[in-house]
Structures are given as C-alpha cells and as structure tokens.
C-alpha cells in the first residue's frame, strides 16, 4: 500500500507548482491571441476582472476541499458528501474530473510535442541540417507520434518521482527559467521596428468591443488558465500544510498567473507587428489576425527567420519557453488520475504513472491517427463543455453539500481571524449562488 502522504515542503514550493500548472500554453498562446481577436486591451481588462471575481473563488473551492480531505479528487469529494445521494454524485463528479484531466492531457501532449519538435529544429537549423529541419517542421504523422511520446515520457518521469522530488523540484527549477526567458524575449522584441504599434493595440482599450461573446471568451480563458474544474488544483491543495492560509495562497496563484498572461501579451502582440514590418503575412484574407497554430508555427518562425543569426537564438529561447510552460502544466494534469490510482488501488506511484501514462499516450496516438475528426472534438468536449460543468459542480459541493461549519474550520487552519475578513463575509454565498450562475451562463452559450 502507499507510503505516508507527501506534502509540498513550503509555501513557495506550492506556489511554484500551482503557478506552473496555471501558466502554460493557455497563457502564452491562448491569452495573447484571444486578446488580439477581441479588441486588445478591453479583453485584458475584462479578463483580469473575471480572473479575480470568478476564477479565484472557484479555485478556492478546489483548494479547500483538497486540503480538508487530503486525498485525490474522487476520495476528497466522497469525504465531504453527507448522504447516499451526494456520495454517488461525488463519485460521478470525481471520475468525470479524472477522465477530463486525462483527455485534456491527451491533446495537450500533442501540441506540446510540436513545441519540442520546433525546439529541436532551432538546433538543427543552427547546424545547417536542412533535411532534419524539414522533417521536424513538416506535419508528419511519424514526427507527431514521436514528439508526443517524448513529451509524455518527460511528464511521466516527473510524476513518477512524487510531489517533493518530482512536481515541486521541477516547478521550482523551471518556473524562474520561464520568467527569465520571457522577460529577455520581451525586451528584445521591444527594440525591434513595429513593436510600438503592437504595444499600442495591446494597451489602449477599445471598450466599444465589449460584448457578451467577449465576456464569455474571457471566462473560458480564465478557467482553462487556472486549471479549474478537473481536480488539478484540488489535488495540489491536498498536498498543502494546515499552517498555510488558503485565501492568500490562492490569491497569489491567481495574481502570478494573470501577470504572466499579461506579460505574454507584451511579447506576442508586439512580435506580430514586428513580423508584419518584416514582411511576414500576419492577417488572413478576411482581415483577421492569424491566431491559431499558424501564428506559432508560421508567423513567428518567419519572424525569427527574418532576424538573421539572432533569430536562431530567439527561436531556441521561444520554443524552450513554450516547452517549459507545457511540461509544468502537463504534470498537473497527469497527477489527477495518478493520485487516484495510487491511493485507491494496490499499485505504487511508479506503476500507476506507467499505466495511466501509457493509456493517455495511446489516446493521443488515436487522436493523431484521426486528427481531423478527433483533435478539435476532444478540445471542445473537455474545455468548452466539461470544464464549466465540473466547475459548477465543485462550487455546488462547497456551497450546498458541505457543512458550513466544517468549511469555516478548514479555512481557520492557517488563517485564525478568517471570520472577520471580507473573504469569509462574501465568499461562501458567492460560491453558492453567483459562481454557479455565471459559469452556467458560459455553458449555455457554448451550447
Ligand atoms: N492552465 C494550463 C494552461 O494555461 C493548462 C492546464 C493545466 C489545465 N492543468 C489543467 C487546463 C487542468 C485544464 C485543466 O495552459
């Protein structure tokens, strides 16, 4: 059976791990492109408001359940249920979370594999290995399978080493590197011709662009970015010490995540305008900015090409940044099913990681073999439909099923005077009524 349950060794360790989960391709790719296609700074303002008034309370729900029950998502939800019906609901929601986390990883690993391939390509290009470069940047099935597998192997190696020796160790190593690379790249891009025009588009809000669609896009983005709904943050919360104040740690994670998203915008949007100045096509025929995979795998590489020798280094730095961001996020997805299997079956952490990792890699392979049919479908099923439904259900567990006194007791651990704080005055009712209502609104629109 399993050894005593591990914990993060410090607050910093937790914040690094949770920020590592939150900061991912969603921040560096999703946020800037959503901003570009939603009227620039107006989207940024709405995003920040929603991150704090909607995503933060939902994040708190997960952290509190996790730290209270000190278990994987299924067992934790069962633990706070109060009767046969809510126990059955807990099992359903828990397994739904486990499956959703696994499916999110199955498409994320494919995209992250592309980042790794482009990272290798920046090296083969320096070496002048043209054929290798062509293979690495061509959209071949073989390349896609190999790099998805490589990425999954990295993710599995970290998760297999546990909380302190795996998740915490790698997050505290990689997150400072991520920040350093990002700042260096931003400073470099700012010195290039055209960057100021991008900065203007990014920072001057056009509030006339705000419409229900924009608000709901911002909400979806905030949910994905804070890794909500599937039990990721619940499980990370379960490795927290009872001496830490949850509202403060949750706020720190939300702030770091939003700040990095903002910083990514300072890098990507000016870069798009620099690319345009250098003669790269950045708008589609219909006049929209190229935002999807073509932005990362065509517009930016063309920009790097146009920068001469310096471009080789910039490309290497950029795809390192993307790969680091991806791996500190993917480990948090894999931890959801692995913690369940380790705690609820006789399998050890190593065995669970191997079994679950191979199953997810097999699903990724199936997606790659049927790319046009499955890739978009799995993304929509998980992020557009399942994440909001699960988010509502987590809020329901905390707001309606769990006893208010127990909730207060859990919050008091690490935060003695919680009863007199604004947090305790607002949050419990907020998570009961406002969060589910707002999240449901997103979902109904998605339908
Ligand atoms: N937040 C990460 C990003 O922005 C992705 C992520 C990690 C995630 N864990 C998650 C998304 C769990 C949904 C659920 O890229």
Short mmCIF file of C-alpha atoms in Angstrom, two decimals, residues 30 41 78 82 111 158 162 174 180 188 220 226 240 266 280-281 364 444:
data_model
loop_
_atom_site.label_atom_id
_atom_site.label_comp_id
_atom_site.label_asym_id
_atom_site.label_seq_id
_atom_site.Cartn_x
_atom_site.Cartn_y
_atom_site.Cartn_z
CA UNK A 30 -4.22 31.42 -25.81
CA UNK A 41 -6.89 45.92 -24.03
CA UNK A 78 -16.78 11.47 -1.26
CA UNK A 82 -23.25 13.86 3.53
CA UNK A 111 0.56 20.37 -29.01
CA UNK A 158 8.46 13.84 -13.21
CA UNK A 162 6.32 12.17 -6.49
CA UNK A 174 11.72 25.61 -14.37
CA UNK A 180 13.78 34.89 -17.27
CA UNK A 188 14.46 42.07 -27.34
CA UNK A 220 -13.42 30.32 -20.54
CA UNK A 226 -6.26 28.46 -13.68
CA UNK A 240 -0.64 21.74 1.37
CA UNK A 266 3.60 42.18 -24.16
CA UNK A 280 5.54 38.40 -42.92
CA UNK A 281 1.83 37.88 -43.63
CA UNK A 364 -3.12 10.78 -28.04
CA UNK A 444 -25.45 27.69 -22.12
#
